[in-house]
mmCIF file of C-alpha atoms and ligand atoms in Angstrom:
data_model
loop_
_atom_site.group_PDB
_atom_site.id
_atom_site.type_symbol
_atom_site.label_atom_id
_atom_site.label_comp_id
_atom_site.label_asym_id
_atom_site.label_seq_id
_atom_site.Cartn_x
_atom_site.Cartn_y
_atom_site.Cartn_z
ATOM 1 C CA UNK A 166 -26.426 -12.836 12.123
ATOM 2 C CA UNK A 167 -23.027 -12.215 12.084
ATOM 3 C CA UNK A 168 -21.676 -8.844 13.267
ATOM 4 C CA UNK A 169 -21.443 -6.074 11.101
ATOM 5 C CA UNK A 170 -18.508 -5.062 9.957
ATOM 6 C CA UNK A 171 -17.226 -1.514 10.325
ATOM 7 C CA UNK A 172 -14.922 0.255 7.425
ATOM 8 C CA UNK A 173 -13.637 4.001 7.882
ATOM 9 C CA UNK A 174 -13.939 6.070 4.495
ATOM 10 C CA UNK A 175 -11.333 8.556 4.366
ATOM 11 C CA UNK A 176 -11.213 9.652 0.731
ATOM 12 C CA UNK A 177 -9.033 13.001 1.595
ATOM 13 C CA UNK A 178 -7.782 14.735 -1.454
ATOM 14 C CA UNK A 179 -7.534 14.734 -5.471
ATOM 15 C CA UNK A 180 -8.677 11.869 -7.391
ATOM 16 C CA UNK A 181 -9.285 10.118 -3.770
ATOM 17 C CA UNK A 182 -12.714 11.333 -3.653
ATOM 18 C CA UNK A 183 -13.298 9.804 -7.063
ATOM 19 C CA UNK A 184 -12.074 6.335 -7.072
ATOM 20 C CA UNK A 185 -13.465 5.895 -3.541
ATOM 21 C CA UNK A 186 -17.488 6.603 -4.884
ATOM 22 C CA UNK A 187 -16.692 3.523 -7.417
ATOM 23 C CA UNK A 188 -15.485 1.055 -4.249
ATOM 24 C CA UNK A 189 -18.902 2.605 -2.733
ATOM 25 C CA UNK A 190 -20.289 1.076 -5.676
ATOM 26 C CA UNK A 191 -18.765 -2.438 -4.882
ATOM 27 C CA UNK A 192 -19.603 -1.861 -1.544
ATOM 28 C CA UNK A 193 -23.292 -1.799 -1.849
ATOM 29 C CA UNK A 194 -23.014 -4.132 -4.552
ATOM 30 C CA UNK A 195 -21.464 -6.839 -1.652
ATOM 31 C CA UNK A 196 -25.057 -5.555 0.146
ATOM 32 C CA UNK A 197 -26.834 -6.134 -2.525
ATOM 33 C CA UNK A 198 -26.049 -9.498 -3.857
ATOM 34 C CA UNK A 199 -23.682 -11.184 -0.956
ATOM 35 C CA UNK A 200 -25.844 -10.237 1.579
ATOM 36 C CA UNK A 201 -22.681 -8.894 3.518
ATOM 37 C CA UNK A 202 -23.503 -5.994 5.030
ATOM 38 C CA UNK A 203 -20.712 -3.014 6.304
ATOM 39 C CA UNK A 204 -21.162 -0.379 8.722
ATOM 40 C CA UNK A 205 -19.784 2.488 6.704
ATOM 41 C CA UNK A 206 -18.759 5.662 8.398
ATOM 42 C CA UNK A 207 -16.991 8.444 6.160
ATOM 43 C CA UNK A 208 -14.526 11.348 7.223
ATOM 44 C CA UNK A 209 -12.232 14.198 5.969
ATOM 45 C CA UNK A 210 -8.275 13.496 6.087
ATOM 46 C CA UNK A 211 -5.457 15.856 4.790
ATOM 47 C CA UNK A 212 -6.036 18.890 2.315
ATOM 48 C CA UNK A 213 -10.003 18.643 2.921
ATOM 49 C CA UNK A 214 -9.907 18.147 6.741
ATOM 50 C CA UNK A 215 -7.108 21.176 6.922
ATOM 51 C CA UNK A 216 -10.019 22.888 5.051
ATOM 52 C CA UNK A 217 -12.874 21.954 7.791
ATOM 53 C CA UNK A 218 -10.596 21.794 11.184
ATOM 54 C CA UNK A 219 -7.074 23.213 10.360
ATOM 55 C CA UNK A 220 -5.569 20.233 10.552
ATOM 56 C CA UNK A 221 -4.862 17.042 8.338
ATOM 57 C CA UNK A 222 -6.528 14.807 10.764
ATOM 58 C CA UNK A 223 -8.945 15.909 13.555
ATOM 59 C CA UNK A 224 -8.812 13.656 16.865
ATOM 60 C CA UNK A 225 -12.257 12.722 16.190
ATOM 61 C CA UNK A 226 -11.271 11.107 13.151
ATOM 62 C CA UNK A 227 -8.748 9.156 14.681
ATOM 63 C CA UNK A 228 -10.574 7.903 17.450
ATOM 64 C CA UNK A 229 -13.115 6.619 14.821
ATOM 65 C CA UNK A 230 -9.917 5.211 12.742
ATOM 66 C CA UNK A 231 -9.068 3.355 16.232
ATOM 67 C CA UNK A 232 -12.356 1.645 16.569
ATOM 68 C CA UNK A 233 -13.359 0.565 13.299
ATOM 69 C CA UNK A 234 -12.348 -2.643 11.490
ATOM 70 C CA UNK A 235 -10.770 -1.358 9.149
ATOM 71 C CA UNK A 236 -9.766 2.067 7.282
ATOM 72 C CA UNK A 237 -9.780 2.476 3.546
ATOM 73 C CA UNK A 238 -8.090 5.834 2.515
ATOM 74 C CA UNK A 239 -8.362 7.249 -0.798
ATOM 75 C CA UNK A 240 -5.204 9.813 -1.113
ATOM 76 C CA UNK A 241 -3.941 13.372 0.350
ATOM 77 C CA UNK A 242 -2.539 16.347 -0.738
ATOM 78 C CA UNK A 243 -2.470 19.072 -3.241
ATOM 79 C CA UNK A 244 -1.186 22.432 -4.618
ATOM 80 C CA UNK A 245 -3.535 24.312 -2.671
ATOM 81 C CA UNK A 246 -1.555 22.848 0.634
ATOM 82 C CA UNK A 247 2.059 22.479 -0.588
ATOM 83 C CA UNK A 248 2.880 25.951 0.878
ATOM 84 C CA UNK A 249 1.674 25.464 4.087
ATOM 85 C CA UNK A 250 3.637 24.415 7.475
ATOM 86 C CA UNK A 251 4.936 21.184 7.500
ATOM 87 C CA UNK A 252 3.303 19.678 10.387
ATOM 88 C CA UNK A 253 0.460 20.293 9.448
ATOM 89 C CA UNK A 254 0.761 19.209 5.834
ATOM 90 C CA UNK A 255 -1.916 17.135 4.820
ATOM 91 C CA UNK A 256 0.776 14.606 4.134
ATOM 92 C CA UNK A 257 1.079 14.398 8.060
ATOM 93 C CA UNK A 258 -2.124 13.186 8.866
ATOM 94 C CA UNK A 259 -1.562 9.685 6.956
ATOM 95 C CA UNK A 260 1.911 9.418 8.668
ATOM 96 C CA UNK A 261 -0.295 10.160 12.140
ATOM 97 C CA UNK A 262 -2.891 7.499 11.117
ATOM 98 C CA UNK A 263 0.014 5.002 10.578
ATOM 99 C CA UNK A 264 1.607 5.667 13.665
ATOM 100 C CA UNK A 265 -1.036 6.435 16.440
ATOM 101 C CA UNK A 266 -2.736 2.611 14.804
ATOM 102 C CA UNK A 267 0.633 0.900 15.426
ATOM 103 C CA UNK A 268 0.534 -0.151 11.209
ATOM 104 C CA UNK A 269 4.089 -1.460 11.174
ATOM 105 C CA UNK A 270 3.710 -3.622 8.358
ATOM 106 C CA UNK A 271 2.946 -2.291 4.600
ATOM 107 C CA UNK A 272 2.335 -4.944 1.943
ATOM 108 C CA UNK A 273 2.827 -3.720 -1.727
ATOM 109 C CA UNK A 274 1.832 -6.406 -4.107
ATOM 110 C CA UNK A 275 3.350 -5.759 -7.475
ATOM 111 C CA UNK A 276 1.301 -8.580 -9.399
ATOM 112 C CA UNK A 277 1.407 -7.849 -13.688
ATOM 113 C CA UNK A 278 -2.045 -8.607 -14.863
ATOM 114 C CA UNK A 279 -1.773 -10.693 -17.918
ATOM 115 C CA UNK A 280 -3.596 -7.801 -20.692
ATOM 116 C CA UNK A 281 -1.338 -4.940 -19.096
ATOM 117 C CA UNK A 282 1.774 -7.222 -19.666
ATOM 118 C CA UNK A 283 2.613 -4.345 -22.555
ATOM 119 C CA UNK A 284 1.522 -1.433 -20.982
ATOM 120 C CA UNK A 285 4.562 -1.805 -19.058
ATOM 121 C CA UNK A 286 7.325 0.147 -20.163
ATOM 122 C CA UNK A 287 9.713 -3.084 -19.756
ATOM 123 C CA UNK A 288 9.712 -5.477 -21.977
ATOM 124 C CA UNK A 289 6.741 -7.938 -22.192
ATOM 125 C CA UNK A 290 9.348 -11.087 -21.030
ATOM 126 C CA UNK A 291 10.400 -9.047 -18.297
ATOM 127 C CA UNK A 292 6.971 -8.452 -16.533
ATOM 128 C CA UNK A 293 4.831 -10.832 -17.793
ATOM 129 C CA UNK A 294 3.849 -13.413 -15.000
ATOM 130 C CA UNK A 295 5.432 -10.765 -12.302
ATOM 131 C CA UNK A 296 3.513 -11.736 -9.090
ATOM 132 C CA UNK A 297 5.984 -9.879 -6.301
ATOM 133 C CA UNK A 298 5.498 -8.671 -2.586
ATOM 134 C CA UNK A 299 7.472 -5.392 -1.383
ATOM 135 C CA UNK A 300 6.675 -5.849 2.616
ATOM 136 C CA UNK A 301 7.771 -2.083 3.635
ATOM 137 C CA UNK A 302 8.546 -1.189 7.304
ATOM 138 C CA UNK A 303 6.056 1.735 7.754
ATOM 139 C CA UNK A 304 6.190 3.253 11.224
ATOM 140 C CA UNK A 305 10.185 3.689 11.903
ATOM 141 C CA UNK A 306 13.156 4.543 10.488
ATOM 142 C CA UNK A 307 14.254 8.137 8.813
ATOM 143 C CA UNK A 308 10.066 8.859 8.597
ATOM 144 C CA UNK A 309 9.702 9.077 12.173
ATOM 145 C CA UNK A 310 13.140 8.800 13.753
ATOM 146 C CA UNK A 311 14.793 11.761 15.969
ATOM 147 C CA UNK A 312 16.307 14.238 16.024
ATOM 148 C CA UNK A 313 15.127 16.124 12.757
ATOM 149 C CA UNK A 314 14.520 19.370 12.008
ATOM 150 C CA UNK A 315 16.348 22.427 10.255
ATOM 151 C CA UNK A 316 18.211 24.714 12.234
ATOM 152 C CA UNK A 317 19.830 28.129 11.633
ATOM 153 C CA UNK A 318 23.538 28.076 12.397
ATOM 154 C CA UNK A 319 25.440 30.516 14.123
ATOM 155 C CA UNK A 320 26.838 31.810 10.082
ATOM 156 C CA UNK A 321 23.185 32.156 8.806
ATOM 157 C CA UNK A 322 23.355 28.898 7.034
ATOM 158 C CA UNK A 323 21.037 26.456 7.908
ATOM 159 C CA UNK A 324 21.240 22.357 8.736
ATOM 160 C CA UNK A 325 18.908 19.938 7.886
ATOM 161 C CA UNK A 326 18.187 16.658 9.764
ATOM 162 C CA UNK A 327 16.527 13.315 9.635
ATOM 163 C CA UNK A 328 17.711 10.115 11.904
ATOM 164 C CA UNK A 329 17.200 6.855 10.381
ATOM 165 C CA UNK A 330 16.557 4.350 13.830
ATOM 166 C CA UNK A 331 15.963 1.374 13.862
ATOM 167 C CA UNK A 332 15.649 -1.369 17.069
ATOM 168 C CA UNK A 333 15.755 -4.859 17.646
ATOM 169 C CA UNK A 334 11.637 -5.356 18.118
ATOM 170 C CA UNK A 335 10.531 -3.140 14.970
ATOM 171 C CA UNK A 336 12.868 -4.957 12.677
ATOM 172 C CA UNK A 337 11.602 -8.536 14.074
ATOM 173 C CA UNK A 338 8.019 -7.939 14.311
ATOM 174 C CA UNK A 339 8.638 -6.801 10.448
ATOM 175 C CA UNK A 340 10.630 -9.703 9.065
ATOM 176 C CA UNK A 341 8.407 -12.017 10.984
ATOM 177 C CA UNK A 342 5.620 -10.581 8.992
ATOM 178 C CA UNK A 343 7.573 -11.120 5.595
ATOM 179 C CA UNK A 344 8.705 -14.612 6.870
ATOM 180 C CA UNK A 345 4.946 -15.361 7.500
ATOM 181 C CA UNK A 346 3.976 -14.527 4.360
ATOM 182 C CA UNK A 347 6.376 -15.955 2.575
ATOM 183 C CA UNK A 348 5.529 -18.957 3.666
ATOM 184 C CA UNK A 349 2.051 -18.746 1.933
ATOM 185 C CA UNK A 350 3.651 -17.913 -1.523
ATOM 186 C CA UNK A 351 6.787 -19.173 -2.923
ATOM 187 C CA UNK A 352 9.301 -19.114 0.381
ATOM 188 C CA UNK A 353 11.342 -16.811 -0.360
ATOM 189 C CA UNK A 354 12.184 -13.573 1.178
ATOM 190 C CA UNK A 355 15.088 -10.871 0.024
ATOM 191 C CA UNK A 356 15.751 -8.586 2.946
ATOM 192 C CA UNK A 357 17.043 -5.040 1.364
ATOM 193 C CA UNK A 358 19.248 -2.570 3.189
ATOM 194 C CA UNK A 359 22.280 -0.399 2.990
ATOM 195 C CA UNK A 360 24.595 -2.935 5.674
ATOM 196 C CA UNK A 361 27.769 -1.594 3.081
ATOM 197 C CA UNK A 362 27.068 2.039 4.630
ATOM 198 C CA UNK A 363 24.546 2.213 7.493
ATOM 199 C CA UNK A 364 24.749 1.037 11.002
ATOM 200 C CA UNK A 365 21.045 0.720 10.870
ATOM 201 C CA UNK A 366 21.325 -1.437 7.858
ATOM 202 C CA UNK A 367 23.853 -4.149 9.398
ATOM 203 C CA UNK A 368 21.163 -4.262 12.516
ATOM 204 C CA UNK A 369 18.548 -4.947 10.492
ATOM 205 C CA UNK A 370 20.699 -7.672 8.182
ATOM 206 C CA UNK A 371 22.061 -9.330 11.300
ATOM 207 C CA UNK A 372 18.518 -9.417 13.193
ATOM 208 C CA UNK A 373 16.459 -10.548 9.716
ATOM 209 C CA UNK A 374 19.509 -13.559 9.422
ATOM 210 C CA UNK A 375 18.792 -14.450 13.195
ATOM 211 C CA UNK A 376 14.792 -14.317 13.055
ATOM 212 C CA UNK A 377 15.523 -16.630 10.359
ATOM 213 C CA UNK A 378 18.050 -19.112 11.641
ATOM 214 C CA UNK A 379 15.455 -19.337 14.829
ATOM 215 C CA UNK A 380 12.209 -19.791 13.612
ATOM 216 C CA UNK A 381 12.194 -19.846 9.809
ATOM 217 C CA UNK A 382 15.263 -21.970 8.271
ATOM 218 C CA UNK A 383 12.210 -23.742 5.663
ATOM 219 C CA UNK A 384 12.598 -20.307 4.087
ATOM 220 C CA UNK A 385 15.135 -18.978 1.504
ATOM 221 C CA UNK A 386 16.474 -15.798 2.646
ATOM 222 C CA UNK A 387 18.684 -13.482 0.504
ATOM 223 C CA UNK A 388 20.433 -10.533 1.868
ATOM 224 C CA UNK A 389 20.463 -7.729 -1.235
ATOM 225 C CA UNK A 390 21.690 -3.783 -0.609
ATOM 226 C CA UNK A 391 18.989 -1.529 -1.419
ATOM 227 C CA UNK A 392 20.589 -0.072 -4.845
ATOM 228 C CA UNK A 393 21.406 -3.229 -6.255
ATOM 229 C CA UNK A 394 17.502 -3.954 -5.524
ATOM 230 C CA UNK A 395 16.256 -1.447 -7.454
ATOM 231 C CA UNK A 396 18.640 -2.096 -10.252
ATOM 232 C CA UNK A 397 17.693 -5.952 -10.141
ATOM 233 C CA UNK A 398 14.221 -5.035 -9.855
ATOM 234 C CA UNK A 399 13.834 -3.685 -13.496
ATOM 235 C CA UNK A 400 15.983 -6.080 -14.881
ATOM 236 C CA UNK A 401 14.756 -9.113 -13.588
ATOM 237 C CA UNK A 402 12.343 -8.585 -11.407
ATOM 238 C CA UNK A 403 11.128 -12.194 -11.147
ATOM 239 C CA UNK A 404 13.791 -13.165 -9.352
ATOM 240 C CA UNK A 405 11.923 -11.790 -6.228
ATOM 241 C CA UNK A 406 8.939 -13.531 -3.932
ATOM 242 C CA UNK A 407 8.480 -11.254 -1.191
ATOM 243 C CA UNK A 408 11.030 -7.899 -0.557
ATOM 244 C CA UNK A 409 11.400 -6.780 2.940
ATOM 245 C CA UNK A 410 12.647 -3.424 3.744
ATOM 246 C CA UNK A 411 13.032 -0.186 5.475
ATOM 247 C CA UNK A 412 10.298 2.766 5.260
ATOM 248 C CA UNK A 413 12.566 4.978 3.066
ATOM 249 C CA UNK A 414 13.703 2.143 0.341
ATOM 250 C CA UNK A 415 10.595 0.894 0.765
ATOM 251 C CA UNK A 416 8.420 4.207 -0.216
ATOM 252 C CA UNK A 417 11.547 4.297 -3.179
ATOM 253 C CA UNK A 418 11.354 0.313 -4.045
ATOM 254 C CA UNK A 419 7.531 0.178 -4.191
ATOM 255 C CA UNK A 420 6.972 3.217 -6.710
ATOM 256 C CA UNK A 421 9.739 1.690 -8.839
ATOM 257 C CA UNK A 422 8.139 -2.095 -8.505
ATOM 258 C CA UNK A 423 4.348 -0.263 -9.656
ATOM 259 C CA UNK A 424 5.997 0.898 -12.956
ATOM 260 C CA UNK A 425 6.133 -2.887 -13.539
ATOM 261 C CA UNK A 426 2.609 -3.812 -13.491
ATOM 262 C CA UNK A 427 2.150 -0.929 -16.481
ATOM 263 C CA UNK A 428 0.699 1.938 -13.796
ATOM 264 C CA UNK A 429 0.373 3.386 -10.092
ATOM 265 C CA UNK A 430 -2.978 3.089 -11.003
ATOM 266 C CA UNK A 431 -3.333 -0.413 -10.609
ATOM 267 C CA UNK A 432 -1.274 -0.847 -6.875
ATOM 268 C CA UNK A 433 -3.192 -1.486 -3.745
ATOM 269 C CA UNK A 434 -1.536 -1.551 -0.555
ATOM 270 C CA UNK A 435 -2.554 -3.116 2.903
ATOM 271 C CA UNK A 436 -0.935 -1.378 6.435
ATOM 272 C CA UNK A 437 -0.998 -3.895 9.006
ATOM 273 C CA UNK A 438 -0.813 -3.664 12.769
ATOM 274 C CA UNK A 439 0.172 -6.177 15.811
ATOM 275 C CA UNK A 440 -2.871 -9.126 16.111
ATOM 276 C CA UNK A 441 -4.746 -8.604 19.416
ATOM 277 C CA UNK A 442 -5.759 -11.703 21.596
ATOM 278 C CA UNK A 443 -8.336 -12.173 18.894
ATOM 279 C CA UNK A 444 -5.848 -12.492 16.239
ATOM 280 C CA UNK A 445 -7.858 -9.224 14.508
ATOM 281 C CA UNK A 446 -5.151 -6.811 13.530
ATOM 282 C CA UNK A 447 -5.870 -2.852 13.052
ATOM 283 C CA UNK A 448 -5.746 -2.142 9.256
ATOM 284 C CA UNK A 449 -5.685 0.482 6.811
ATOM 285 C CA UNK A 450 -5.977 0.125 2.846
ATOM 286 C CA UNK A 451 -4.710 2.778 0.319
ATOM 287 C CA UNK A 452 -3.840 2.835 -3.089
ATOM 288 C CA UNK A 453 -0.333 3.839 -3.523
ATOM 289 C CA UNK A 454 -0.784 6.363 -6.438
ATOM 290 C CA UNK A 455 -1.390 9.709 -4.564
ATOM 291 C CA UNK A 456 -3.937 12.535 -5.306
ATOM 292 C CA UNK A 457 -2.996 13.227 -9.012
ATOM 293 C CA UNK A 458 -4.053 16.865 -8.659
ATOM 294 C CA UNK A 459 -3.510 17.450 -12.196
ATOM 295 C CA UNK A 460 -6.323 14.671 -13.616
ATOM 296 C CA UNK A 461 -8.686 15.284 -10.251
ATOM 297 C CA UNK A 462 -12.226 15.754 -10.771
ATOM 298 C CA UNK A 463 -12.361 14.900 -14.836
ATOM 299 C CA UNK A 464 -13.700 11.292 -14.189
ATOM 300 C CA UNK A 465 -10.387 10.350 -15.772
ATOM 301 C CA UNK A 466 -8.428 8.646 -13.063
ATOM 302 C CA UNK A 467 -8.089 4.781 -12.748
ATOM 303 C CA UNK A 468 -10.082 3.266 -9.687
ATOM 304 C CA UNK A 469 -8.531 -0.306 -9.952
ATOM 305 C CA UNK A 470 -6.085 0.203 -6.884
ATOM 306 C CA UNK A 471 -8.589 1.532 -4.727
ATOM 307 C CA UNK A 472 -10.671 -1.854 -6.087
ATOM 308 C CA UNK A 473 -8.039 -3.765 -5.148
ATOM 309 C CA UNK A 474 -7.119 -2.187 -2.027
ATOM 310 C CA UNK A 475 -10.774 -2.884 -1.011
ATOM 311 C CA UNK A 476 -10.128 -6.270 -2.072
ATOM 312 C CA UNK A 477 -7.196 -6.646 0.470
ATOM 313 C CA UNK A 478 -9.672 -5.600 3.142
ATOM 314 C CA UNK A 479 -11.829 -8.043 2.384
ATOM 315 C CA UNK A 480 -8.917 -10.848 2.620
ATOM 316 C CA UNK A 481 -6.657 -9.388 5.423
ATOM 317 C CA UNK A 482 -9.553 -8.187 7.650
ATOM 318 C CA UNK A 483 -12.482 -9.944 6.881
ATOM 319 C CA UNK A 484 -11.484 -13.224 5.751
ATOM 320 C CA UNK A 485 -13.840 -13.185 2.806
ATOM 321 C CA UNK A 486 -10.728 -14.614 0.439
ATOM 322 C CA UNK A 487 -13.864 -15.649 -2.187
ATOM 323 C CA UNK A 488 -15.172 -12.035 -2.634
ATOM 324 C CA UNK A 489 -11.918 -10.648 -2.510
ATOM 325 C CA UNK A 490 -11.356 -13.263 -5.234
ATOM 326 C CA UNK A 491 -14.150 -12.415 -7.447
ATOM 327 C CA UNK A 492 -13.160 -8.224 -7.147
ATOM 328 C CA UNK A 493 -9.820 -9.447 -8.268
ATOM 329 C CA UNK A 494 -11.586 -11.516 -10.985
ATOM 330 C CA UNK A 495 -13.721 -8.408 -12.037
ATOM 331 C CA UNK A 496 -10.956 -6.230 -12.869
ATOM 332 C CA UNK A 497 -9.065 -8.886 -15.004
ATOM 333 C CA UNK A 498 -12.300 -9.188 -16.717
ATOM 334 C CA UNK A 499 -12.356 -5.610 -17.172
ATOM 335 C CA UNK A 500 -8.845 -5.396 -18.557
ATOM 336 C CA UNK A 501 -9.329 -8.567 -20.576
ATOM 337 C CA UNK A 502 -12.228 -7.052 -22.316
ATOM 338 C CA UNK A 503 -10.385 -4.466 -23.478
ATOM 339 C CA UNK A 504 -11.485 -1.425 -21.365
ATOM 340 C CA UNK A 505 -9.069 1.002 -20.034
ATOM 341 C CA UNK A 506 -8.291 4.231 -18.243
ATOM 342 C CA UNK A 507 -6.064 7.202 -20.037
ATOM 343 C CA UNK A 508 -2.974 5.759 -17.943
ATOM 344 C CA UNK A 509 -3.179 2.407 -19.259
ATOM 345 C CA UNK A 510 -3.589 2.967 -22.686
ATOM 346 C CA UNK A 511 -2.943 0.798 -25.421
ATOM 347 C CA UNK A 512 -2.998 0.643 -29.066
ATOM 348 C CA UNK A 513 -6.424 -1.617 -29.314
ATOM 349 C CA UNK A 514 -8.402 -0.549 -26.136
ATOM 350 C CA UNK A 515 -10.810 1.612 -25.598
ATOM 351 C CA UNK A 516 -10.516 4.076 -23.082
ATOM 352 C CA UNK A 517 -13.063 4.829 -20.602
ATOM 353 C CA UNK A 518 -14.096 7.106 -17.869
ATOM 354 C CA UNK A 519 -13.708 6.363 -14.268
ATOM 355 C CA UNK A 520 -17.281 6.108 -13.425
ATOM 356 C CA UNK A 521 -17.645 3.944 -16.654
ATOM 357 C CA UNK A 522 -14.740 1.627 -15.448
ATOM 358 C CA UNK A 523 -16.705 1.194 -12.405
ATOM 359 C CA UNK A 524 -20.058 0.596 -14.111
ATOM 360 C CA UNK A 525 -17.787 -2.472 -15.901
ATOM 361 C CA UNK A 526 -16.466 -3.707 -12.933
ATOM 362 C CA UNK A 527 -19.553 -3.821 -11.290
ATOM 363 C CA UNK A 528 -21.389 -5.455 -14.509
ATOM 364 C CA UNK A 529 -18.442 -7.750 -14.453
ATOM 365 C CA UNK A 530 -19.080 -8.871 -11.072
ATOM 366 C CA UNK A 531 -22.788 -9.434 -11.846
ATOM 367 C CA UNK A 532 -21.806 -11.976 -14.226
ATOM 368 C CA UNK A 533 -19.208 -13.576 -12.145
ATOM 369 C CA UNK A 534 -21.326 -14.303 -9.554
ATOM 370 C CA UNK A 535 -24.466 -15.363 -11.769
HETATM 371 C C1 IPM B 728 3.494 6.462 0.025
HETATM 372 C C2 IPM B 728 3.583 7.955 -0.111
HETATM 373 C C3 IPM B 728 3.732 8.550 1.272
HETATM 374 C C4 IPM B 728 5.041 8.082 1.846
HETATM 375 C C5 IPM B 728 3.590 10.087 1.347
HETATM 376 C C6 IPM B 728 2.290 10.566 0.741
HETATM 377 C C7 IPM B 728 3.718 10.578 2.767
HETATM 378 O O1 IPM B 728 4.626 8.300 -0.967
HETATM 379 O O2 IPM B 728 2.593 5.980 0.722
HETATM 380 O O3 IPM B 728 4.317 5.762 -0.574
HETATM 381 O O4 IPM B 728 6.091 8.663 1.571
HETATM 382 O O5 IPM B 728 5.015 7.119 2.607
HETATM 383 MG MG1 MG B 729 5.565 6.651 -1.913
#
């Protein structure tokens, strides 16, 4: 028998909670009918762990987050937190978990599914077929760099500060990561910066070109300034195979690239660290909506990213590509059928529920795997 595999549940805040009892769902479904069994340990992160420890993410929970395979995390914050002190925001204890597990490397998939193609608010030609990678930098730059801080100056008016740092190593270890994967798709990588304006951008131009030159020259590699990204991306976004960029543009460039696939709702996102000897890197997989205060706890929010964020997990850190597969099959089936949550709406659907979305997926899966 094979080892069990471990998985972290951190559902934290908002609709989190919600979508994360539906991957349960697929979870014990896997159990069920795959015979793959996970070790499943759950915890509290941001808003609900301020709640229970008075801060967003207890040592405890971290140390657990170090050990496991792999982390899923549903989504933090709220109103009931916005007021409070910034380090201890529940925002902070995602940044810690990214940080203290070394996850350098986010991939954002931005992949259209073929019934959502008008739920988009671009035009059908523009998004139909879209199938793009944003590879974000996710533990340097203006998120983490010093100094920062506001200070009062000696007239009463205050300064604010944020450094955006970047070395040799982090932007490497990132672009090798893009280069990698590039290499799996359609070989092409467009590195995004501000080299026009930042010091920090003509590093990170200068060491993606050199990465390249050494070690990759079978892939295309386009330079591209950050603004001219985002304008390219919504009007012709299929120009792009795999995006690499900073943790700012990145966070800016991967919200924009969702609102091609038709929703937030439907982007899962995979937070990579360095492999070990073993070639098993750490790992954590989140949806990139956030909490959605505003629709939490009405059974209305859509669980598809979390689905597919699960379904990263099973490719990235369990090498189960064919059940990853068949969750990725499930939701098309889902979506080609017809079925849909309030924020993918169309004329002709019906909408459903979130718990009802899951009790399709899962249904779907049933008869995939018949
Ligand atoms: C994201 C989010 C986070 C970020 C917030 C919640 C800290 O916007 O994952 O894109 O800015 O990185
Ligand atoms: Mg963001």
């Amino acid at each position: 028998m094979a080892a069990n595999k471990s998985l972290l549940l951190l559902p934290g805040d908002g609709i989190g909670p919600e979508v994360m009892s539906q991957v349960k769902r697929v979870i014990e479904w896997m159990d069920r009918r795959r015979a793959v069994r996970f070790e499943i340990t759950e915890d509290l992160v941001g808003g609900a762990a301020i709640d229970a420890h008075g801060v967003p993410l207890a040592d405890a929970t971290l140390e657990k987050a170090l050990s496991v395979d792999a982390v899923l995390f549903g989504a933090v914050g709220g109103p009931k937190w916005d007021n409070l002190d910034f380090k201890i925001k529940p925002e902070r204890g995602l940044l810690r978990l990214r940080k203290d597990l070394g996850l350098f490397a986010n991939l954002r998939p931005a992949i259209c599914f073929e019934a959502l193609a008008d739920a988009s608010t671009l035009k059908r030609e523009v998004v139909e077929g879209l199938d793009i990678l944003i590879l974000r930098e996710l533990t340097g730059g203006i998120y983490f760099g010093e100094p920062r801080g506001i200070t009062v100056l000696p007239d009463g008016t205050r300064r604010g500060v944020n450094t955006q740092v970047y070395t040799t190593p982090e932007i490497r270890r990132v672009a090798r990561v893009a280069f990698e994967l590039a290499r799996k798709r359609h070989s092409h990588v467009t590195s995004a910066e501000k080299a026009n304006v930042m010091e920090s951008g003509i590093l990170w131009r200068e060491e993606v070109q050199k990465l390249h030159d050494a070690e990759f020259p079978d892939v295309r590699l386009d330079h591209i300034y950050a603004d001219n990204c985002a304008m390219q991306l919504v009007r012709n976004p299929k120009q792009f195979d795999v995006i690499v960029t900073d943790n700012l543009f990145g966070d800016i460039l991967s919200d924009e690239a969702a609102m091609l696939t038709g929703s937030l709702g439907m982007l899962p996102s995979a937070s990579l660290g360095d492999a070990d000897e073993s070639g098993r890197r750490r790992a954590l997989y989140e949806p990139v909506h956030g909490s959605a205060p505003d629709i939490a706890g009405q059974d209305i929010a859509n669980p598809i990213a979390m689905m597919l964020s699960f379904a990263m997990a099973l490719r990235y850190s369990f090498d189960m590509a064919d059940e990853a597969d068949l969750v990725e099959a499930g939701v098309r089936k889902v979506l080609a059928d017809g079925l849909r949550t309030a924020d993918i709406m169309q004329k002709g659907t019906a909408r459903v529920s979130t718990s009802v979305m899951g009790d399709s997926i899962l249904l779907a899966l049933d008869r995939l795997a018949a």
